[in-house]
Coordinates of C-alpha atoms in Angstrom, one line a residue:
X1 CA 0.0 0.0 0.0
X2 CA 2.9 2.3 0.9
X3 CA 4.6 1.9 -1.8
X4 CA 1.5 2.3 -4.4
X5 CA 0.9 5.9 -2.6
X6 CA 4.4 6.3 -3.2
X7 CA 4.4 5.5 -6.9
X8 CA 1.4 8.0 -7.3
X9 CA 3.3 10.8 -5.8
X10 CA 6.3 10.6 -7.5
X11 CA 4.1 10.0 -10.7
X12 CA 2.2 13.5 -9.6
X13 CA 4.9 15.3 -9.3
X14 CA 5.9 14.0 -12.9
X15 CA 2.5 15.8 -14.2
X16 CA 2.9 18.9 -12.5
X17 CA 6.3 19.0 -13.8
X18 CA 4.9 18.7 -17.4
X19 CA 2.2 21.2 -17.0
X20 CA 4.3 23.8 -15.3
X21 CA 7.7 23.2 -17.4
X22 CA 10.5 26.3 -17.5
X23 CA 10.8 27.0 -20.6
X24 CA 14.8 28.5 -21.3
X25 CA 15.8 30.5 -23.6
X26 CA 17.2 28.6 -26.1
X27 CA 16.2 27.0 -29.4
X28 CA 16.1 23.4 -28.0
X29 CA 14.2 24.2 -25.1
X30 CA 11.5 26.1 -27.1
X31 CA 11.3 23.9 -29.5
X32 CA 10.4 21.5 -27.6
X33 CA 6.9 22.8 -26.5
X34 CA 3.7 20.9 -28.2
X35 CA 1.8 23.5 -30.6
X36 CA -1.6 23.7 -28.9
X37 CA -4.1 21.5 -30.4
X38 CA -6.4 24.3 -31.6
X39 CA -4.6 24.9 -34.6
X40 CA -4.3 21.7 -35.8
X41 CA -8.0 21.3 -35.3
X42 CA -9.1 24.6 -37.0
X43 CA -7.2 24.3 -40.5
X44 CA -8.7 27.0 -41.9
X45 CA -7.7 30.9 -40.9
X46 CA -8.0 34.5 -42.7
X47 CA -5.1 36.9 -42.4
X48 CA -5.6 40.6 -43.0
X49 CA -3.6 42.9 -44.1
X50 CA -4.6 47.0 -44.1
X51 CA -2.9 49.7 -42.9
X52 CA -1.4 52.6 -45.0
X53 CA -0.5 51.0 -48.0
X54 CA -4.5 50.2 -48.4
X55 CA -4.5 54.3 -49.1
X56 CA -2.4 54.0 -52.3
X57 CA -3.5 50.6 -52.8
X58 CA -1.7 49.6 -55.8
X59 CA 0.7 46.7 -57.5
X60 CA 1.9 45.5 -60.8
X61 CA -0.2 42.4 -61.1
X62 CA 2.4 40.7 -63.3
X63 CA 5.9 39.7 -62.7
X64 CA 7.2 38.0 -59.7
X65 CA 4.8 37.0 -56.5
X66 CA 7.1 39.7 -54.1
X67 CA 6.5 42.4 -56.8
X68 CA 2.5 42.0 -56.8
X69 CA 2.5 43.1 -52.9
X70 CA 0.8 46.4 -52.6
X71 CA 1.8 46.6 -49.1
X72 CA 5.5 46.9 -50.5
X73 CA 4.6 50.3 -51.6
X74 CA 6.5 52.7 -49.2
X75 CA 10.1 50.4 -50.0
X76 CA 9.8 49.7 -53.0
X77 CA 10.1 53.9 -54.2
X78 CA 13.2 53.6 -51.9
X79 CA 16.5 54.2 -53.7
X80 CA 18.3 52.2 -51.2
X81 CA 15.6 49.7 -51.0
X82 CA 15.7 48.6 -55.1
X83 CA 13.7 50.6 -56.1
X84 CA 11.1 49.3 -58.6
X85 CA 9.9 52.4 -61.7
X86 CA 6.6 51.1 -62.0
X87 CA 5.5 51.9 -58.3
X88 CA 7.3 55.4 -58.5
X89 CA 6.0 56.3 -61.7
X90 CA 2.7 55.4 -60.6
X91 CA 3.1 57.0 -57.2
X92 CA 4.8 60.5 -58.9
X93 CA 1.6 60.2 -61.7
X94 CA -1.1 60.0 -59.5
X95 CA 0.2 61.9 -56.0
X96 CA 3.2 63.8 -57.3
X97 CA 6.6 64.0 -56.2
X98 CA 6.5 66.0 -52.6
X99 CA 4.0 63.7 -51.4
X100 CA 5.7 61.2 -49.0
X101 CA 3.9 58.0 -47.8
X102 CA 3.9 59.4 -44.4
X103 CA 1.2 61.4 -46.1
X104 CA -0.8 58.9 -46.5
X105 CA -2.3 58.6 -43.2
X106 CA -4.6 62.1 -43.7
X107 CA -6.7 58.9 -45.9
X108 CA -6.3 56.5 -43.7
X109 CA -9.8 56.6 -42.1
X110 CA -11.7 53.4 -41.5
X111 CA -14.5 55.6 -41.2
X112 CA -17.0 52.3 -42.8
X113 CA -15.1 49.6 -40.4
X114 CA -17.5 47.4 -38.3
X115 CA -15.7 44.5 -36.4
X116 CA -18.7 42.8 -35.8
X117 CA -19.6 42.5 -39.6
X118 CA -15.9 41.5 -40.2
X119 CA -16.2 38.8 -38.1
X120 CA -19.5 37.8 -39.4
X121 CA -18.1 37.8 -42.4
X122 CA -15.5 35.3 -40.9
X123 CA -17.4 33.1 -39.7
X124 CA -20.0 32.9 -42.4
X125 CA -16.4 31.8 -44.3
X126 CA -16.1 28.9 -42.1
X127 CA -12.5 30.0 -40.7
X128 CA -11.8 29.0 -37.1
X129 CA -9.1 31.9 -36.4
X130 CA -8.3 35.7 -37.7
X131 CA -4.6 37.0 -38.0
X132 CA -4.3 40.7 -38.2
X133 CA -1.4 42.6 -39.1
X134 CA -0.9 44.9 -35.9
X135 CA 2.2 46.7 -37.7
X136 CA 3.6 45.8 -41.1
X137 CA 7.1 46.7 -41.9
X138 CA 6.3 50.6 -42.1
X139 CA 5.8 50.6 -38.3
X140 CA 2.4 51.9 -38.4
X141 CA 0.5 50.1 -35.5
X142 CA -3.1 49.6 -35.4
X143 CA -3.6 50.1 -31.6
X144 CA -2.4 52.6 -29.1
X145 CA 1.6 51.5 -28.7
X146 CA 3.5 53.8 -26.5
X147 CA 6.4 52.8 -28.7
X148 CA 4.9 54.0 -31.8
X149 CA 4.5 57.4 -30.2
X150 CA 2.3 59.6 -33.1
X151 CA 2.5 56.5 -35.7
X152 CA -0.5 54.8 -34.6
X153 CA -4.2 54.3 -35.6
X154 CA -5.5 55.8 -32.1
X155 CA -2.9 59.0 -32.5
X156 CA -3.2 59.6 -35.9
X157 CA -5.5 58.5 -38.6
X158 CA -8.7 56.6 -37.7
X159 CA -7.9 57.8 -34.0
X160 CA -9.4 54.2 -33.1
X161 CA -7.6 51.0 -31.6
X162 CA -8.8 49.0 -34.5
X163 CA -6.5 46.0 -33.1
X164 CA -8.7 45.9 -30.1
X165 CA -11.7 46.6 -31.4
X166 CA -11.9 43.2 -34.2
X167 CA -10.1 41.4 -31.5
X168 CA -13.1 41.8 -28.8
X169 CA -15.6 41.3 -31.9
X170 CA -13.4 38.0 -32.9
X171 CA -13.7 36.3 -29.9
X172 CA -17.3 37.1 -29.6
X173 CA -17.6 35.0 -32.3
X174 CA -16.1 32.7 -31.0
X175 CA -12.7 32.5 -33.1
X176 CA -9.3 33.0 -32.2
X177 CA -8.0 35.6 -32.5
X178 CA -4.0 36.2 -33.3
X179 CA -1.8 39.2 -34.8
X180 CA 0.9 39.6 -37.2
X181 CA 3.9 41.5 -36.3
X182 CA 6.9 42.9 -38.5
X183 CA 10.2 42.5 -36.0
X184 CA 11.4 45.3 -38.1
X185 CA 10.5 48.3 -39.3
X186 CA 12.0 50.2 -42.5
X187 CA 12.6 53.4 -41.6
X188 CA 12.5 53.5 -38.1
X189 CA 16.2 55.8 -37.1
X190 CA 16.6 53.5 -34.0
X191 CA 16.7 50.4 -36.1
X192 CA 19.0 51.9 -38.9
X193 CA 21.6 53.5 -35.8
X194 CA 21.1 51.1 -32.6
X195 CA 19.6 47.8 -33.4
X196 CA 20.3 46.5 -30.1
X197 CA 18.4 49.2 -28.4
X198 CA 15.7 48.9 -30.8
X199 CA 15.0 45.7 -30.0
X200 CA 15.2 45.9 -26.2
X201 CA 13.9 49.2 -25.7
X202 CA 11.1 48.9 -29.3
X203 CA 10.4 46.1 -30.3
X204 CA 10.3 43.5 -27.2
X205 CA 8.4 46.0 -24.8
X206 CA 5.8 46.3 -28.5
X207 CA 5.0 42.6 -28.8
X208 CA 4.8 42.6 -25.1
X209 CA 2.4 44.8 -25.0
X210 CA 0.3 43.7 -28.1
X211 CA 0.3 40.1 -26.0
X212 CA -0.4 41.7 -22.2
X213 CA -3.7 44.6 -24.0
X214 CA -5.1 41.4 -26.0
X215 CA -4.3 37.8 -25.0
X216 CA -3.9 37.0 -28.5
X217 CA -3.7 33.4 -29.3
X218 CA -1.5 33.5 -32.4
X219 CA 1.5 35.9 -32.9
X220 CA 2.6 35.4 -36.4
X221 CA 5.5 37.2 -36.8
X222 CA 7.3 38.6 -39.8
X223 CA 11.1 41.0 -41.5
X224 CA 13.1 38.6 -39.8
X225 CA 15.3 37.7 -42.3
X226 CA 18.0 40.8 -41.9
X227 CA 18.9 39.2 -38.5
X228 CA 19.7 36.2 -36.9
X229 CA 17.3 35.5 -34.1
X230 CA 19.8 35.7 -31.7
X231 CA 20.4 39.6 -32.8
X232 CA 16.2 39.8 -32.4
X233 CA 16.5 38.3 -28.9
X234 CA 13.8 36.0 -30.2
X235 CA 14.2 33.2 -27.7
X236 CA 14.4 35.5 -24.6
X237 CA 10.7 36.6 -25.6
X238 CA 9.3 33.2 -26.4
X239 CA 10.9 32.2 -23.2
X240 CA 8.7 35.0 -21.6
X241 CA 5.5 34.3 -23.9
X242 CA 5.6 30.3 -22.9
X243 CA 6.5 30.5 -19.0
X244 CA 5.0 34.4 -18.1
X245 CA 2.9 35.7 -20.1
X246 CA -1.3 35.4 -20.2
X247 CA -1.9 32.9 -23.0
X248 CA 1.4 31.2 -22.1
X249 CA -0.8 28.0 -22.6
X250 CA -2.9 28.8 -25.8
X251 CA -0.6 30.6 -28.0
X252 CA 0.9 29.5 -31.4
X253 CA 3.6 31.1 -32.9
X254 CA 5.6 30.5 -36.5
X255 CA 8.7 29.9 -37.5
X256 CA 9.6 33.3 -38.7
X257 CA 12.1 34.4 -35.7
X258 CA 15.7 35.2 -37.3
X259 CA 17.2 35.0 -40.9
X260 CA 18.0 31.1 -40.0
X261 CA 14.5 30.0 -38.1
X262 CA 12.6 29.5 -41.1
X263 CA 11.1 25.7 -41.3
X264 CA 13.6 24.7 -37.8
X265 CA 12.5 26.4 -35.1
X266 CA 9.8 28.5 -33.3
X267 CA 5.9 26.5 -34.0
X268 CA 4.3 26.1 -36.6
X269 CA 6.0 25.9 -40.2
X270 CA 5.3 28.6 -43.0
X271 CA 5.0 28.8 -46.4
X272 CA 4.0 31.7 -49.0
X273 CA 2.3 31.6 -51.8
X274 CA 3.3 28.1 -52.8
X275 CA 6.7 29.2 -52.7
X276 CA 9.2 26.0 -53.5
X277 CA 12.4 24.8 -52.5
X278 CA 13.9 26.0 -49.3
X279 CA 10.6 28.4 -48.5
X280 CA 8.4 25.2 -48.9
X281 CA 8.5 22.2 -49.7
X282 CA 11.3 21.2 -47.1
X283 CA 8.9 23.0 -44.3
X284 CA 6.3 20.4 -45.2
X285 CA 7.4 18.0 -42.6
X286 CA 5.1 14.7 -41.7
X287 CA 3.3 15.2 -38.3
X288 CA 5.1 18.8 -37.9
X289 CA 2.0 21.4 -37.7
X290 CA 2.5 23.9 -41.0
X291 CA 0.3 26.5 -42.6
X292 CA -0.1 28.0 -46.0
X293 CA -0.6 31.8 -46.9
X294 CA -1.7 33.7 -49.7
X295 CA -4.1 36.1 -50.6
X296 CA -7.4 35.5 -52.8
X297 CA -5.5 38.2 -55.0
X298 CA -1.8 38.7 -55.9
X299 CA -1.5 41.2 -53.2
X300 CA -1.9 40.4 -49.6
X301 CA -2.8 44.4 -49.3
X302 CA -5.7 45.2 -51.1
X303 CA -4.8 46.4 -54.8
X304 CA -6.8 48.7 -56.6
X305 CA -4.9 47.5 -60.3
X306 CA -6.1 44.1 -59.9
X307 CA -9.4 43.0 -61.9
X308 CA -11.1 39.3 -62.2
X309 CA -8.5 37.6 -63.6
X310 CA -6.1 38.2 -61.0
X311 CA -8.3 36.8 -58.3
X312 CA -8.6 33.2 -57.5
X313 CA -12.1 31.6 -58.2
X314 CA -14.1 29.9 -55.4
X315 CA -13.5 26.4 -56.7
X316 CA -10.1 27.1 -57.0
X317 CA -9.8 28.4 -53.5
X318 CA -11.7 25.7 -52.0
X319 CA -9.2 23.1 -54.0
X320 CA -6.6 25.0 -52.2
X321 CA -7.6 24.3 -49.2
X322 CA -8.4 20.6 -49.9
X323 CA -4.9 20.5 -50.9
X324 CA -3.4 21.6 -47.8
X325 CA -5.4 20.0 -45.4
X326 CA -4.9 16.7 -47.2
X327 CA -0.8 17.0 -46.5
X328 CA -1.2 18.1 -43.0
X329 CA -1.3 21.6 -43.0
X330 CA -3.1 24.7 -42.4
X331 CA -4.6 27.3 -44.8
X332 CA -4.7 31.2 -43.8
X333 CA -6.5 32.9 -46.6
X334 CA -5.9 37.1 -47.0
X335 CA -8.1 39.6 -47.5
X336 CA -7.3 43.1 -48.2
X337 CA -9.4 46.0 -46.6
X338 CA -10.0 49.2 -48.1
X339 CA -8.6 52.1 -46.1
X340 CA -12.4 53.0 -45.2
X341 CA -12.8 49.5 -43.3
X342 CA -14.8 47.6 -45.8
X343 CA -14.3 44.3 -46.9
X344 CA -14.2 44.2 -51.2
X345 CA -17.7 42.4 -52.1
X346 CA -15.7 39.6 -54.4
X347 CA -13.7 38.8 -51.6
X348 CA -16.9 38.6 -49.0
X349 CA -18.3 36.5 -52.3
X350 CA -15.1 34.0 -52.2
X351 CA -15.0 33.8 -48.3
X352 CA -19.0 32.9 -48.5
X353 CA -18.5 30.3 -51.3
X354 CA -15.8 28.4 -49.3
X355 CA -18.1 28.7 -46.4
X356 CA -21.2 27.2 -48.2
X357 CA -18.5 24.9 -48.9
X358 CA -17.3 23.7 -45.5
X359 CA -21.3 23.4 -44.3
X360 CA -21.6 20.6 -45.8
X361 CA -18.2 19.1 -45.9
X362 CA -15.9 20.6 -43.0
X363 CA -16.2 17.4 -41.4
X364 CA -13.6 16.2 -43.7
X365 CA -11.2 19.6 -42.7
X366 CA -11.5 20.4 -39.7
X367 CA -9.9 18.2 -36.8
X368 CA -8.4 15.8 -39.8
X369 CA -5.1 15.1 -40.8
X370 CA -3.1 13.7 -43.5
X371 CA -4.2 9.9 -44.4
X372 CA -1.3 7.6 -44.2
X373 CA -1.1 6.5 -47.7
X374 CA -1.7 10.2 -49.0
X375 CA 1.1 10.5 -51.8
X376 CA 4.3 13.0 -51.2
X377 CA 4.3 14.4 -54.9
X378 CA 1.5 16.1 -55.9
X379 CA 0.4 15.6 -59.3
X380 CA -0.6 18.6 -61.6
X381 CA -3.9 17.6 -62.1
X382 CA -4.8 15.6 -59.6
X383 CA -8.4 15.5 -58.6
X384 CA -8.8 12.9 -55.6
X385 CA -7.6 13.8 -51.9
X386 CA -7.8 12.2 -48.6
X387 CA -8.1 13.3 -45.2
X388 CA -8.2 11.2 -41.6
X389 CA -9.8 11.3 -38.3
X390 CA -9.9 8.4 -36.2
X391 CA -10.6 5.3 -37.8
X392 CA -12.5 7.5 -41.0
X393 CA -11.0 8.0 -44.1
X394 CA -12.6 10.9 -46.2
X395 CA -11.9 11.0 -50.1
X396 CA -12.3 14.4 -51.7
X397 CA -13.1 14.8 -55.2
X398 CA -12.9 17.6 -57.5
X399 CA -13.9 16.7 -60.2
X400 CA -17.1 14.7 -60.9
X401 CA -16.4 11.3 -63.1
X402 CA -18.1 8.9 -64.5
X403 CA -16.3 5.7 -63.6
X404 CA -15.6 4.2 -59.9
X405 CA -12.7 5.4 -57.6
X406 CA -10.4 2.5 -56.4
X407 CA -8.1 3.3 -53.6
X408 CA -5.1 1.0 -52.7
X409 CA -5.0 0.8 -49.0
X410 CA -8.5 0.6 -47.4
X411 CA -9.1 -3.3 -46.3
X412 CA -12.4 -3.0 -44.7
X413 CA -15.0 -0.6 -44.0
X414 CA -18.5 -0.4 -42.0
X415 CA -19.7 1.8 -44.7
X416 CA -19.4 4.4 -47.0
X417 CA -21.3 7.4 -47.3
X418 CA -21.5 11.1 -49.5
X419 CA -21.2 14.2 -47.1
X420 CA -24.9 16.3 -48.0
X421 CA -25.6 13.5 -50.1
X422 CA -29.0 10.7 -47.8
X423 CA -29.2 7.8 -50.5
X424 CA -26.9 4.8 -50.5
X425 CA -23.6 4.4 -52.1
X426 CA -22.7 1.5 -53.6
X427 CA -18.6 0.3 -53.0
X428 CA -17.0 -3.0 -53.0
X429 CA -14.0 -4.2 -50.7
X430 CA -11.2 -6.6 -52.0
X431 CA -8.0 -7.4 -50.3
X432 CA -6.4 -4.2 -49.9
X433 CA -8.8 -1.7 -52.2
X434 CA -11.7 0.2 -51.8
X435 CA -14.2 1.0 -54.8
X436 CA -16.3 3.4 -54.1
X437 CA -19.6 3.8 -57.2
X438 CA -20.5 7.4 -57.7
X439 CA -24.4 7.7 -57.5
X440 CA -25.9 9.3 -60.4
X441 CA -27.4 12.4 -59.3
X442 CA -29.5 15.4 -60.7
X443 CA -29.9 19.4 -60.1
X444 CA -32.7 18.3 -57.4
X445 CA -30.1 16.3 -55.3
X446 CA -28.6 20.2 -54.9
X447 CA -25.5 18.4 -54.0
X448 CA -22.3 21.4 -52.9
X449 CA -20.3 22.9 -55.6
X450 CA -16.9 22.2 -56.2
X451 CA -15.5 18.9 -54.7
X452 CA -17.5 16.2 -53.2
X453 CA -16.6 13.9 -50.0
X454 CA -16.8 10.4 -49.4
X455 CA -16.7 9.0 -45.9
X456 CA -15.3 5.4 -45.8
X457 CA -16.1 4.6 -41.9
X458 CA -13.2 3.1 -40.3
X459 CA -11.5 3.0 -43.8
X460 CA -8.2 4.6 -42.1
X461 CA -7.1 2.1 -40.2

C-alpha cells in the first residue's frame, strides 16, 4: 500500500512538472513545447492585411509573387531599397513627387469599419481563427503602442484602436484571434543606428504589449530575415510568452524568428504563396504542424490595379484548401481591406463560397489530418484527396467522373457514405482496395459545388 501511494506521488509530481515546465531561452528548449491542439483542429484561418498601403493601394499584377504586394509600396520607391519604376512612376503620376507615404495617413480613415460585420463575415467563411497585421514593416501600429508614439491608428489616422476593437468582436464569435507582427521596421532611425536598443527598448516591450492589452492566441511574426534570431533576442521573448505571459498556454507562434528559423525552429511551419524549395517544400514536414498563406488576389494588401483575372475563383480556393489540409497543414487565406474599413464584395463573395462549402463538408477539414497513404508528390492535375480522423478516411473529389474510384490501401470498412448527399452508395471491398460507385445524381439532389466527399467509416485504419 505504501509503496503504491508512493508511486502516485512521485508519478504527480511528474504531471505537475509537465504542466508547469520552464521553458529557457534557447532553441532546443522552445522547440520543444507541443503546438496547442487548436490549430491543428481549426485548419482554416483568414489573415488581413490594411494599414497605410490600403491608401495607395496599388501593385503591378504581373511579374514576380514579391512584386505583386501592394503593401511593398512605401520600399519599394526607396533608392536604397531597389527601387522598382513602375511603383514610382505610378506614385509621382497620381500623387506627385513631394507627397511622402507618411502622407498617406490624412486617408487613412476606416470611417465604414464594423468588427462585428468582419467577423460575421469570418465566420459565415467557415475560418476557425483571424490573424491581423498589428504593424507591417512601415511601423504603423493599429492600436495605441506607446512605442509607436504619433505612428498609430488611435494618435493619428482613424484615432481608433482597431486591433482591439476586431479582436473583442473576434472572440465574440467565437474564433481565435491572433496578430501579425513585423520584428522590423523600415525606416525607423533607432533600427538603422542602434539595433540593439531597438529591440530591447522597441520592439520587445511592443510585442509585449500587443500580448499583455489582448491575449492574442496566435502571434505570427514577420522581416526577420536581416537578423539572426539571436540579434532579435527571439528566444528571450518566447521564453517570456511560454512561461510568463497570459496565454502562455494557448498561444501559437511560426517559424519566422531570425534570418536562420525558417522551417527549424519556433511553431508552426510557414510557407507563402506556394513558394518551392527552401521556402516550402522542405517546411512540409510529416506530423510537424505547417500552414499556407496567400491572398485571394496577388496582393496580400488590397490592390486597386487588380481585376477578375487576377483573383482566384471559389473552386479554386476551395481546391486550395483541400490541398493543404490533405498534406497536413493549415490554410490562412488574406483579405485586403480598403482604407475606409470595408471588406471588397468579391472577396466577401469568395469567403462565403468556401463557407457554403465547408457546411456541408468541413467534417472532412476540420480536426483531420493527413491519411497515411496520402502520396508526397503532388500531381498537376490531380483531382482525388484524402483526409483522416480516427478510424475515418474521407476522399475528396474535385472533379465529378463517370467511372468508380479505387483506392489502394483501405481493407475494410463499416460503410461508406456522401457528405450532404442521404441515398446509398454503392462500393466494394477486396483485399487491400476500396471501390467506391459514384451515384448518379440530378440538379434536385442540390448536392455542394466544387469537390464532393466520401466518408469510408473506419477506412483509415
Amino acid at each position: 500500500m505504501k509503496k503504491t501511494l508512493f508511486i502516485s506521488f512521485i508519478l504527480s509530481l511528474g504531471l505537475h512538472y509537465s504542466y508547469a515546465q520552464e521553458y529557457k531561452s534557447t532553441w532546443e528548449s522552445i522547440d520543444s513545447r507541443p503546438i496547442p491542439e487548436w490549430f491543428s483542429e481549426a485548419k482554416f484561418g483568414i489573415f488581413i492585411h490594411w494599414g497605410l498601403y490600403s491608401v495607395p493601394a496599388w501593385a503591378p499584377t504581373n511579374g514576380p509573387v514579391y512584386e505583386k504586394y501592394s503593401e511593398w509600396y512605401w520600399a519599394r520607391q526607396n533608392p536604397s531599397d531597389k527601387p522598382f519604376p513602375a511603383f514610382t512612376d505610378f506614385h509621382n503620376k497620381m500623387y506627385g513627387e513631394k507627397t511622402g507615404y507618411t502622407d498617406f495617413v490624412s486617408g487613412f480613415k476606416a470611417e465604414m469599419f464594423d468588427p462585428a460585420k468582419w467577423a460575421e463575415i469570418f465566420k459565415q467563411s467557415g475560418a476557425k481563427y483571424i490573424v491581423l497585421t498589428s504593424k507591417h514593416h512601415d511601423g504603423f501600429a493599429l492600436w495605441p503602442s506607446e512605442q509607436a508614439w504619433n505612428w498609430n491608428s488611435e494618435e493619428v489616422g482613424p484615432h481608433r484602436d482597431l486591433a482591439g476593437d476586431l479582436s473583442e468582436a473576434i472572440k465574440q464569435s467565437g474564433m481565435h484571434m491572433g496578430f501579425y507582427y513585423s520584428l522590423y521596421e523600415w525606416y525607423n532611425p533607432l533600427y538603422k543606428k542602434d539595433l540593439p536598443k531597438y529591440v530591447s527598448d522597441h520592439m520587445i516591450p511592443q510585442m509585449k504589449d500587443l500580448v499583455n492589452r489582448y491575449q492574442p492566441d496566435i502571434v505570427w511574426t514577420d522581416g526577420e530575415w536581416e537578423l539572426t534570431s539571436d540579434q532579435w533576442k527571439s528566444t528571450d521573448f518566447l521564453a517570456w510568452l511560454y512561461n510568463e505571459s497570459p496565454v502562455k498556454n494557448t498561444v501559437v507562434v511560426n517559424d519566422r524568428w531570425g534570418k536562420e528559423t525558417r522551417g527549424k525552429h519556433g511553431g508552426i511551419y510557414t510557407t507563402e504563396y506556394d513558394l518551392v524549395g527552401d521556402l516550402a517544400a522542405d517546411r512540409v514536414k510529416p506530423g510537424h504542424p505547417w500552414e499556407e498563406c496567400r491572398g485571394i488576389g496577388g496582393s496580400f494588401g488590397y490592390n486597386r490595379n487588380e481585376n477578375l483575372e487576377n483573383y482566384e475563383t471559389s473552386e479554386s480556393l476551395i481546391r486550395i484548401l483541400i490541398d493543404k489540409v490533405s498534406m497536413g497543414g493549415n490554410l490562412l487565406l488574406n483579405v485586403g481591406p480598403t482604407a475606409d474599413g470595408r471588406i471588397p464584395v468579391i472577396m466577401q463573395q469568395r469567403l462565403k463560397d468556401i463557407g457554403d462549402w465547408l457546411s456541408v463538408n468541413g467534417d472532412a477539414i476540420y480536426g483531420t489530418h493527413a491519411w497515411k497513404y496520402t502520396a508526397k508528390e503532388k500531381k498537376k492535375e490531380q483531382t482525388i484527396f484524402f483526409t483522416a480522423k480516427g478510424d475515418d478516411l474521407y476522399v475528396i473529389i474535385t472533379r465529378w467522373q463517370n467511372q468508380p474510384i479505387k483506392i489502394e490501401g483501405v481493407s475494410k470498412t463499416d460503410a461508406v457514405n456522401m457528405l450532404g448527399f442521404n441515398r446509398k452508395i454503392n462500393y466494394t471491398v477486396s483485399k487491400n482496395n476500396i471501390t467506391i460507385h459514384l451515384p448518379e445524381v440530378s440538379p434536385a439532389d442540390n448536392l455542394s459545388s466544387y469537390a464532393w466527399v466520401f466518408k469510408v467509416t473506419g477506412g483509415a485504419k
